[in-house]
Coordinates of C-alpha atoms and ligand atoms in Angstrom, one line a residue:
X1 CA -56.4 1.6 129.0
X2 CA -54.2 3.9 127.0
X3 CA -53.8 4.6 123.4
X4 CA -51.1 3.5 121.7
X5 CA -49.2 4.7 118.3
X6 CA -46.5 2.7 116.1
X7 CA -43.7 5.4 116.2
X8 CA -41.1 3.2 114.4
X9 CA -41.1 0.6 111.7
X10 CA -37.9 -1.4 110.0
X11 CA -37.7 -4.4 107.8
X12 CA -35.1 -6.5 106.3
X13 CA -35.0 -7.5 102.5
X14 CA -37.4 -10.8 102.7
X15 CA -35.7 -14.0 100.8
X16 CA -32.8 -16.5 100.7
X17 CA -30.3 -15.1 103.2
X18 CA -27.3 -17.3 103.2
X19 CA -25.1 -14.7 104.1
X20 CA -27.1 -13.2 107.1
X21 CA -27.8 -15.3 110.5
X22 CA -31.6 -15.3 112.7
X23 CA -29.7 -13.1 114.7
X24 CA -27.9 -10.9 111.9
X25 CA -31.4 -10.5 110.5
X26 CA -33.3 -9.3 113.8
X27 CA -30.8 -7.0 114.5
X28 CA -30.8 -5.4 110.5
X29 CA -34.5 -5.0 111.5
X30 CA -34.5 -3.6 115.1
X31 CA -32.2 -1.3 113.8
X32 CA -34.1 0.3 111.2
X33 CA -36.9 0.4 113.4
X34 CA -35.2 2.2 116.6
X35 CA -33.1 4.8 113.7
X36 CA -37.1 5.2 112.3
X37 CA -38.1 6.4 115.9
X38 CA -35.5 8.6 116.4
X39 CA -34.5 6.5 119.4
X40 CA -31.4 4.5 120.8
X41 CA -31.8 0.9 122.4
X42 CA -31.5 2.5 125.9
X43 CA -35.1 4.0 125.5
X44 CA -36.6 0.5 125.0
X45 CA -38.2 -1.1 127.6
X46 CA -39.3 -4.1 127.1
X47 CA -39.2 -6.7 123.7
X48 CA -41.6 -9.3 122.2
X49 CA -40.2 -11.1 119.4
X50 CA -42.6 -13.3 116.8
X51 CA -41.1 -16.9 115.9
X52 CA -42.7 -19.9 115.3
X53 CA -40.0 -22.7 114.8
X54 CA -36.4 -21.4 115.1
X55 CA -35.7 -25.0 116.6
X56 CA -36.2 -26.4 113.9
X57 CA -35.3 -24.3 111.5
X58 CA -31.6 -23.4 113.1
X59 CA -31.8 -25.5 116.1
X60 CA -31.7 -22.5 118.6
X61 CA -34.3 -22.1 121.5
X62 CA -34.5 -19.3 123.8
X63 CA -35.2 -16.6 121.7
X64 CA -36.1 -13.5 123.4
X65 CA -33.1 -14.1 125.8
X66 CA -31.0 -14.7 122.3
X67 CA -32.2 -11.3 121.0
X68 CA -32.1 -8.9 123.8
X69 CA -28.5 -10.1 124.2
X70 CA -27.4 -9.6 120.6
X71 CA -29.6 -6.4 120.7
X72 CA -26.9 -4.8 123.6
X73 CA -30.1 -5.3 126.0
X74 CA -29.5 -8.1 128.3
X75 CA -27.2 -6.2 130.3
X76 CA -30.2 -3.5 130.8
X77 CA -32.3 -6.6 132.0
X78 CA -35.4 -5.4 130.1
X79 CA -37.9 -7.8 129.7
X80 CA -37.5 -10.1 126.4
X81 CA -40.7 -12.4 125.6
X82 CA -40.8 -15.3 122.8
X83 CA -44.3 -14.9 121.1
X84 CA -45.7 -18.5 119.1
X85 CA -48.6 -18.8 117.0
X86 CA -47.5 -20.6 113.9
X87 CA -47.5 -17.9 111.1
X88 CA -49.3 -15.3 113.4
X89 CA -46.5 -15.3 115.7
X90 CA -45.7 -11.8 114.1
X91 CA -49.0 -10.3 114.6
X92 CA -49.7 -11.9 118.2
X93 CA -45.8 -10.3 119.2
X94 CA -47.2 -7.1 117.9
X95 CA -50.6 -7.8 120.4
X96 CA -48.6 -8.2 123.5
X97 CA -46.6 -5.1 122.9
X98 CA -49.8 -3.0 122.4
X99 CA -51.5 -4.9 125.5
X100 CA -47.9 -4.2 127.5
X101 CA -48.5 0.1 126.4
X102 CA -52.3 0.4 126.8
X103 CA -52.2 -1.2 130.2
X104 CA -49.1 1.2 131.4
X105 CA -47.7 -1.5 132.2
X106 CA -44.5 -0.5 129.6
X107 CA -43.8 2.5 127.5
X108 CA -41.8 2.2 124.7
X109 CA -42.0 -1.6 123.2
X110 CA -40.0 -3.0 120.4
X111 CA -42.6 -5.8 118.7
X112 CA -40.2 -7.8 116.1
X113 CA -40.9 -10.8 114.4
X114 CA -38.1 -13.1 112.6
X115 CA -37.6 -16.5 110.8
X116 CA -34.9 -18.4 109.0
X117 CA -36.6 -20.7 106.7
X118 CA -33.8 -21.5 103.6
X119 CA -31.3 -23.1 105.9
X120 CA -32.9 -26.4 106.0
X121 CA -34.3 -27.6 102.7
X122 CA -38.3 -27.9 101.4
X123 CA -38.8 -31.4 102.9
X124 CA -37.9 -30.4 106.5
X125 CA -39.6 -27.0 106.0
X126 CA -42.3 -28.2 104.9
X127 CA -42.5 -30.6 108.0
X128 CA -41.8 -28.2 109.8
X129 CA -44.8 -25.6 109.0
X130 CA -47.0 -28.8 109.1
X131 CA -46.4 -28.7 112.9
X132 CA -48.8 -25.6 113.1
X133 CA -51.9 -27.7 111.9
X134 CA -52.1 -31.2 114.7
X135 CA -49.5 -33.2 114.0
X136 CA -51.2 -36.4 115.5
X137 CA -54.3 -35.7 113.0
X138 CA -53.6 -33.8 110.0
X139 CA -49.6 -34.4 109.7
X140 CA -49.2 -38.1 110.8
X141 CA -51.6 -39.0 107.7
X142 CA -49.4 -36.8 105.5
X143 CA -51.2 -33.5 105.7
X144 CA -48.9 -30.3 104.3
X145 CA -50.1 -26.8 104.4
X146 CA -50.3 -26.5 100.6
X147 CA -52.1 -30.2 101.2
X148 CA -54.7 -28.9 103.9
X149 CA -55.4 -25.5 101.7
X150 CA -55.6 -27.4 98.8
X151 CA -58.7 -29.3 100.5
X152 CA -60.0 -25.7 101.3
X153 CA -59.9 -24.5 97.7
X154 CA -61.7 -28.1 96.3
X155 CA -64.4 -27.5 98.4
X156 CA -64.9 -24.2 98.1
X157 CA -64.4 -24.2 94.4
X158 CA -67.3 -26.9 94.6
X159 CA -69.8 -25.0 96.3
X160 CA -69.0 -20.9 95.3
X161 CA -68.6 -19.8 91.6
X162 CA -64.7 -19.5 91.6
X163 CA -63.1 -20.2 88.5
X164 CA -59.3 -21.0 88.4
X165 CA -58.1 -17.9 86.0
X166 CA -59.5 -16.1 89.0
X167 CA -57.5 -17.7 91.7
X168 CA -54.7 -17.4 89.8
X169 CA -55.5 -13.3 89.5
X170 CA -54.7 -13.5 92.9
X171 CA -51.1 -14.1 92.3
X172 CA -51.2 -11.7 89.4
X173 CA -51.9 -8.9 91.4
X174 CA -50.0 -9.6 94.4
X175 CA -46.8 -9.7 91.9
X176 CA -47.8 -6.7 90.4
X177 CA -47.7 -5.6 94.0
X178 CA -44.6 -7.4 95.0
X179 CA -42.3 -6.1 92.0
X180 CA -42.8 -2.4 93.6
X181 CA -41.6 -3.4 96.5
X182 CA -38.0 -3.3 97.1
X183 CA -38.5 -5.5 100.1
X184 CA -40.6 -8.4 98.5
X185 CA -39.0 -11.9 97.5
X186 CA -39.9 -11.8 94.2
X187 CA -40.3 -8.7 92.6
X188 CA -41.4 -9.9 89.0
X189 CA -44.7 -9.4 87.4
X190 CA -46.4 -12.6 86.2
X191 CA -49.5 -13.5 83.9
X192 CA -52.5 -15.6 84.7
X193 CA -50.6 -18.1 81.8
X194 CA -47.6 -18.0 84.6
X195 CA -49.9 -19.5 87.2
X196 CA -51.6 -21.8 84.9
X197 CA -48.5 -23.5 83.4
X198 CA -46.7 -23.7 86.7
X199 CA -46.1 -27.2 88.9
X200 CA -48.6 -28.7 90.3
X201 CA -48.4 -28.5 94.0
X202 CA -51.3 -29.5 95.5
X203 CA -54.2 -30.1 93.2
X204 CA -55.8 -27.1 92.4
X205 CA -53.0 -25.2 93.7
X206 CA -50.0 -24.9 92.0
X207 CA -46.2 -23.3 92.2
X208 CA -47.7 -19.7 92.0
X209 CA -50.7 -20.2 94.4
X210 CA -48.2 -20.3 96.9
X211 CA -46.2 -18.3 99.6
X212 CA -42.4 -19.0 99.2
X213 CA -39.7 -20.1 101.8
X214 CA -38.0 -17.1 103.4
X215 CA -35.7 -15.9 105.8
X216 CA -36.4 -12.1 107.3
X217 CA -37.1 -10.0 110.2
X218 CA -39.3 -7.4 111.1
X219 CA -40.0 -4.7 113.8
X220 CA -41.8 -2.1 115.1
X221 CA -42.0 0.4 118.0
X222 CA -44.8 1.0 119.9
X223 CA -45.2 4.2 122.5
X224 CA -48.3 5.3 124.4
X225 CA -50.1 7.9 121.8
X226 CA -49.9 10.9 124.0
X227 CA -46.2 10.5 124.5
X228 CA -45.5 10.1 120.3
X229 CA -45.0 13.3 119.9
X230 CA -41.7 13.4 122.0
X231 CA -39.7 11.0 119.5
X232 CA -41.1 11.9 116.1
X233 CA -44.3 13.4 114.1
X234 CA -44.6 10.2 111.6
X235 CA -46.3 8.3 114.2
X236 CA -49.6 5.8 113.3
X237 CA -52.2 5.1 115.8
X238 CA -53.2 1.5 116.9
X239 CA -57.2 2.0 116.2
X240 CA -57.8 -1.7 117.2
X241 CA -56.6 -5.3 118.5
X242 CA -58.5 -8.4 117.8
X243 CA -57.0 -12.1 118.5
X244 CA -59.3 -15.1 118.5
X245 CA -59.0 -18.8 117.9
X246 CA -60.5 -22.0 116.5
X247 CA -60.3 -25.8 116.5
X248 CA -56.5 -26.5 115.4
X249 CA -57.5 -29.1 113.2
X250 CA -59.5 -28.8 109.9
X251 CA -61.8 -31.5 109.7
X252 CA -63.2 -30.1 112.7
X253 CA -65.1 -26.9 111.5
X254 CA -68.3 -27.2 110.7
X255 CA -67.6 -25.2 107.5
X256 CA -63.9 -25.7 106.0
X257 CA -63.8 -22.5 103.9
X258 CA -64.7 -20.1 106.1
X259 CA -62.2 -19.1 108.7
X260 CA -64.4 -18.4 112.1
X261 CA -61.5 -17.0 113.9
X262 CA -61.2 -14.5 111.1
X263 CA -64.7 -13.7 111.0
X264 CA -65.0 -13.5 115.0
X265 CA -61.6 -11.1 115.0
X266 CA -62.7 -9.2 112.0
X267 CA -65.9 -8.3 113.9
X268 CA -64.2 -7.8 117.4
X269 CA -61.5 -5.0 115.6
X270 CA -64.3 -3.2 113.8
X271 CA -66.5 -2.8 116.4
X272 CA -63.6 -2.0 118.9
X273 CA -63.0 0.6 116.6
X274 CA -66.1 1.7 115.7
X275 CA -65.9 1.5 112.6
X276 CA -67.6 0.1 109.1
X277 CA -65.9 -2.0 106.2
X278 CA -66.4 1.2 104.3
X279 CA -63.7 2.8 106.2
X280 CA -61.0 0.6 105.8
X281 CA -58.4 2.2 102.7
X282 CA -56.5 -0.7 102.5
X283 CA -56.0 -4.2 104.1
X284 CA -53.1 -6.6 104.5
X285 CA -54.4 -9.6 104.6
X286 CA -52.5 -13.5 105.0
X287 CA -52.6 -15.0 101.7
X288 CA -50.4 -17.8 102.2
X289 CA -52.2 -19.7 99.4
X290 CA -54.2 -17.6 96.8
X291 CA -57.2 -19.4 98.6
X292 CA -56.6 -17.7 101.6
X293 CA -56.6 -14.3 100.3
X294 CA -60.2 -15.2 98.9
X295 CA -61.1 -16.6 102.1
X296 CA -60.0 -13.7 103.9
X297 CA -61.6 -10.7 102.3
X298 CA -64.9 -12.6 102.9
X299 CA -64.4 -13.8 106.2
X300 CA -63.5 -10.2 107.2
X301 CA -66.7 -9.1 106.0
X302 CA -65.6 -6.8 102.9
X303 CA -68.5 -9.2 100.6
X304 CA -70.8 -12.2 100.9
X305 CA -69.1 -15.7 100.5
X306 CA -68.8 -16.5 97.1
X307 CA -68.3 -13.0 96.0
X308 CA -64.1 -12.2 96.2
X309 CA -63.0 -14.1 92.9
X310 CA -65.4 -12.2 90.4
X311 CA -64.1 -8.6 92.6
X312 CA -60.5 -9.6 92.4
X313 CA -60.9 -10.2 88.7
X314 CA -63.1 -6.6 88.3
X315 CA -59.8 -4.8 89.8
X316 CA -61.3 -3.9 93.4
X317 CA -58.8 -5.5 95.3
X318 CA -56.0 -4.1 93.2
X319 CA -53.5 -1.2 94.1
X320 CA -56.0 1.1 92.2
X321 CA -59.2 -0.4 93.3
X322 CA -62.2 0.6 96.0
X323 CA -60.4 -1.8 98.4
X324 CA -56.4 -2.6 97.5
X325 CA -55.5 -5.8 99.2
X326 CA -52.0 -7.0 99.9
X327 CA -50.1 -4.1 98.9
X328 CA -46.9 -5.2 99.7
X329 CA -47.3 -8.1 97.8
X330 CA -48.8 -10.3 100.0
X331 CA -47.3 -13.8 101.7
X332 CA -47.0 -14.4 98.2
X333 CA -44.7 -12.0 96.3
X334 CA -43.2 -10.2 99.4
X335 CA -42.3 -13.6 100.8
X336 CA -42.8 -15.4 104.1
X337 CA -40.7 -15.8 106.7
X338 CA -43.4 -16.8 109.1
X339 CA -42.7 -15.2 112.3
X340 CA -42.1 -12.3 110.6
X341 CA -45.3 -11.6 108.4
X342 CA -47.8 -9.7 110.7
X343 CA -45.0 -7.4 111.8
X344 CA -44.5 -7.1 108.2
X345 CA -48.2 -6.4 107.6
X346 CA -48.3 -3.9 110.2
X347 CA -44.6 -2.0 108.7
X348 CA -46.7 -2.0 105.1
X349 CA -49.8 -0.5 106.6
X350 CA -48.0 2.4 108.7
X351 CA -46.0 3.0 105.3
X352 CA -49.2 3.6 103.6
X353 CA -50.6 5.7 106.1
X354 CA -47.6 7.6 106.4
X355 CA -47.5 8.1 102.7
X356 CA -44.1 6.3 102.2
X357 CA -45.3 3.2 99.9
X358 CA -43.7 4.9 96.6
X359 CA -44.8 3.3 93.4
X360 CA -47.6 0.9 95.7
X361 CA -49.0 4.0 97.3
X362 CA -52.6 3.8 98.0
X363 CA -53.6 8.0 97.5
X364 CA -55.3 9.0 100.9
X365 CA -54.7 6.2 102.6
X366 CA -56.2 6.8 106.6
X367 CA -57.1 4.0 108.1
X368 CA -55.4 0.4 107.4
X369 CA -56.0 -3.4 108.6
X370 CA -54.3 -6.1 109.5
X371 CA -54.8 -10.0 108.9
X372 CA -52.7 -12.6 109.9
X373 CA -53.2 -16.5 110.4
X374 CA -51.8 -19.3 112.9
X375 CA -52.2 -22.8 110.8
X376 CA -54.9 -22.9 108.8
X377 CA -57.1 -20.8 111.3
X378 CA -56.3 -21.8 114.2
X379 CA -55.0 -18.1 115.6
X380 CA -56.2 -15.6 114.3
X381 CA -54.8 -11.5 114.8
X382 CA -56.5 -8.5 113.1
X383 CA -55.0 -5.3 113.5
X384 CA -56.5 -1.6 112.9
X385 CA -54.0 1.3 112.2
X386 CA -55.2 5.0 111.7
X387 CA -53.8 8.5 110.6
X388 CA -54.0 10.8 113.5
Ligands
COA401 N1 -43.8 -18.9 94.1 C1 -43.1 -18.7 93.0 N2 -41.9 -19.2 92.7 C2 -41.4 -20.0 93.6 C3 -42.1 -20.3 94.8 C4 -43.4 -19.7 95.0 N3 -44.1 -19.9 96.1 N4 -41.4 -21.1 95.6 C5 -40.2 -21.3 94.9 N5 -40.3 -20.7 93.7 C6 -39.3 -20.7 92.7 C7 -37.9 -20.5 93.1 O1 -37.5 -19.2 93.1 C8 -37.1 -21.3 92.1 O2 -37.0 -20.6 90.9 P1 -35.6 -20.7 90.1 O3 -35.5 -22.1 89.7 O4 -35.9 -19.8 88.9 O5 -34.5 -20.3 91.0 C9 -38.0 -22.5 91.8 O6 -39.4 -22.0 92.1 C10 -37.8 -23.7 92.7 O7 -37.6 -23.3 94.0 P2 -37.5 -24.3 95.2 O8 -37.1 -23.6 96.4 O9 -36.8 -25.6 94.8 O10 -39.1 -24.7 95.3 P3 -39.6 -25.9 96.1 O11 -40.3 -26.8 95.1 O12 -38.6 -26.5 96.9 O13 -40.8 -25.3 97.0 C11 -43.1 -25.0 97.5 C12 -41.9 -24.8 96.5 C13 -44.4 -24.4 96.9 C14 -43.3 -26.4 97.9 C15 -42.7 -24.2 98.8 O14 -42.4 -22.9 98.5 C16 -43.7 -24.2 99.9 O15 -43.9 -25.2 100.6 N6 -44.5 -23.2 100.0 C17 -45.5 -23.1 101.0 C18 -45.0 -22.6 102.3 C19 -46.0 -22.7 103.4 O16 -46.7 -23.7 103.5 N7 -46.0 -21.7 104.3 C20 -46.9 -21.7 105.4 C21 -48.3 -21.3 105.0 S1 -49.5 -21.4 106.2

């Protein structure tokens, strides 16, 4: 297998884009990505794109085909490839386009990931998401996202010592993150009060333990690491790729707040990589509920169950902490459009390690990781980016 680097990375604004089409947005993205390269769409040869429910969300199918065409490709013929996991889509598009480089199979890869959420309103979106846990199971009873992560936090609120102030710093920091980042959805910094006082959602979870609705695109371009050289020196290597999965529904874990496909992919990336937790400057990891994010970081192995609510609220996940998390603002200030988010993750991380994050840079930054979810665990893609 060969090594691979990210030599390109582009990203729309993330919000409500009335004014912009699936389409417009992919190609806004794919654009910035190929001008980041240095290259022109001739030198692509093959495209994965991350979605997870443009049928529903705009009523158009046939996505790759859709984008090659509007990307002036189809007429090349290169291979175009739809990539579905719920909200990993993004970061399972970005998988196939390292798998298509490190088996030689391609060369240079365009991994994208788009959505257009805002075009239907809450009710159908939120039916919509609700198709990533099982429908006949979870959704037929009435079972939403913010429902089904609302039953992770309860329980784990019952048996770990998190307290609500501490959920909510979750939000706090991830808007502190969010408003320096001219990307991110909302790009106001909020208070512990803000979370507090907001709607009720889903009981504990309320308006600001949530991700937002969101239309944007995101893309990347991937090149086997000895050939990075030849299209620019700003290029990021791809240390590690881990994907696994888990039962689709909830009720049938064996522990509800741990994520096992997180855990099992965490593991798999690190020792891939051969590295430690120690090593890891910064992760990006899928906090689509402020639960999540406390889930994650101890399902990834960074401290013992129990243990992420007392280090958010001590400052070691913040931009100046040991271990910043969710620089970009996380799922919930940078927004997400959920096909889109793990390319999104991997654009943040390569930023970082590039030394291009501005006011959110992490100083030093070398080696960078990935997280991003399908359902409430279902998929599962964890990524590992390094400085060369
Ligand atoms: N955080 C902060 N503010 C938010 C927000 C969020 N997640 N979602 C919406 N808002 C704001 C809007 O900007 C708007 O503010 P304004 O009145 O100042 O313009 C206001 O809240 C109302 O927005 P609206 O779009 O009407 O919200 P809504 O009530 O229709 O939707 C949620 C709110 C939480 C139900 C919706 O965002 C949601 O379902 N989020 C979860 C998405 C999800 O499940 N993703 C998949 C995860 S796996």
């Amino acid at each position: 297998m060969r090594d691979v680097a990210v030599i390109g990375i582009g990203c729309t604004p993330f919000g409500e884009h009335w004014g912009a089409s699936f389409r417009n947005l992919f190609i806004q993205a794919g654009a910035l990505a190929l001008e980041d390269a240095g290259l022109s769409g001739e030198q692509i040869d093959a495209l994965y794109v991350g979605n997870m429910s443009a049928g529903r969300f705009i009523e158009q199918e046939h996505i790759g085909a859709l984008i090659a065409d509007y990307s002036g490709m189809a007429t090349r013929h290169i291979p175009a490839t739809r990539v579905e996991a719920a909200c990993a889509s993004g970061g399972l598009s970005f998988r196939q386009a390292v798998i298509a480089v490190a088996s030689g199979m391609e060369d240079v890869v365009v991994a994208a990931g788009v959505e257009k959420m805002t075009d239907v309103g809450t009710g159908t979106s939120v039916d919509t998401l609700a198709g990533a846990a099982d429908r006949e199971w979870e959704g037929l009873v009435g079972a939403t996202f913010p429902g089904l992560y609302a039953m992770i936090a309860t329980d784990y609120m019952h048996r770990y010592p998190l307290t609500r102030e501490q959920l909510a710093m979750v939000a706090v920091k991830n808007h502190f993150n969010g408003a320096r980042n001219p990307i991110a959805q909302f790009r106001q910094e909020i208070t512990v009060e803000t979370v507090l006082r907001s709607p009720l959602v889903a009981d504990p979870l309320r308006l600001f333990d949530c991700s937002p609705i969101t239309d944007g695109a995101a893309a990347v371009v991937v090149a086997p690491l000895d050939r990075a050289r030849e299209f620019t020196d700003r290029f990021v290597k791809v240390r590690a790729s881990a994907q696994a999965s888990d039962t689709i529904s909830l009720h049938d874990r064996a522990d509800i707040s741990r994520l096992d496909a997180t855990v099992a992919a965490g593991r798999w990336a690190l020792s891939d990589a051969g590295l430690s937790h120690r090593d890891i400057d910064l992760v990006e990891v899928h906090d689509c509920f402020t639960i999540a994010e406390i889930c994650a970081i101890e399902d990834l192995g960074f401290c013992r169950k129990g243990e992420a609510g007392r280090l958010t609220e001590e400052g070691v996940t913040a931009l100046d902490g040991d271990l910043p998390v969710n620089t970009s603002g996380g799922l919930k200030a940078c927004g997400h459009p959920v096909g889109a988010t793990g390319i999104k993750q991997i654009c943040e991380v390569v930023q970082q390690l590039r030394g291009e994050a501005g006011k959110r840079q992490v100083p030093g930054a070398e080696i960078g990781m990935t997280h991003n979810v399908g359902g409430t665990g279902a998929t599962v893609a964890v990524h590992i980016l390094e400085v060369v």
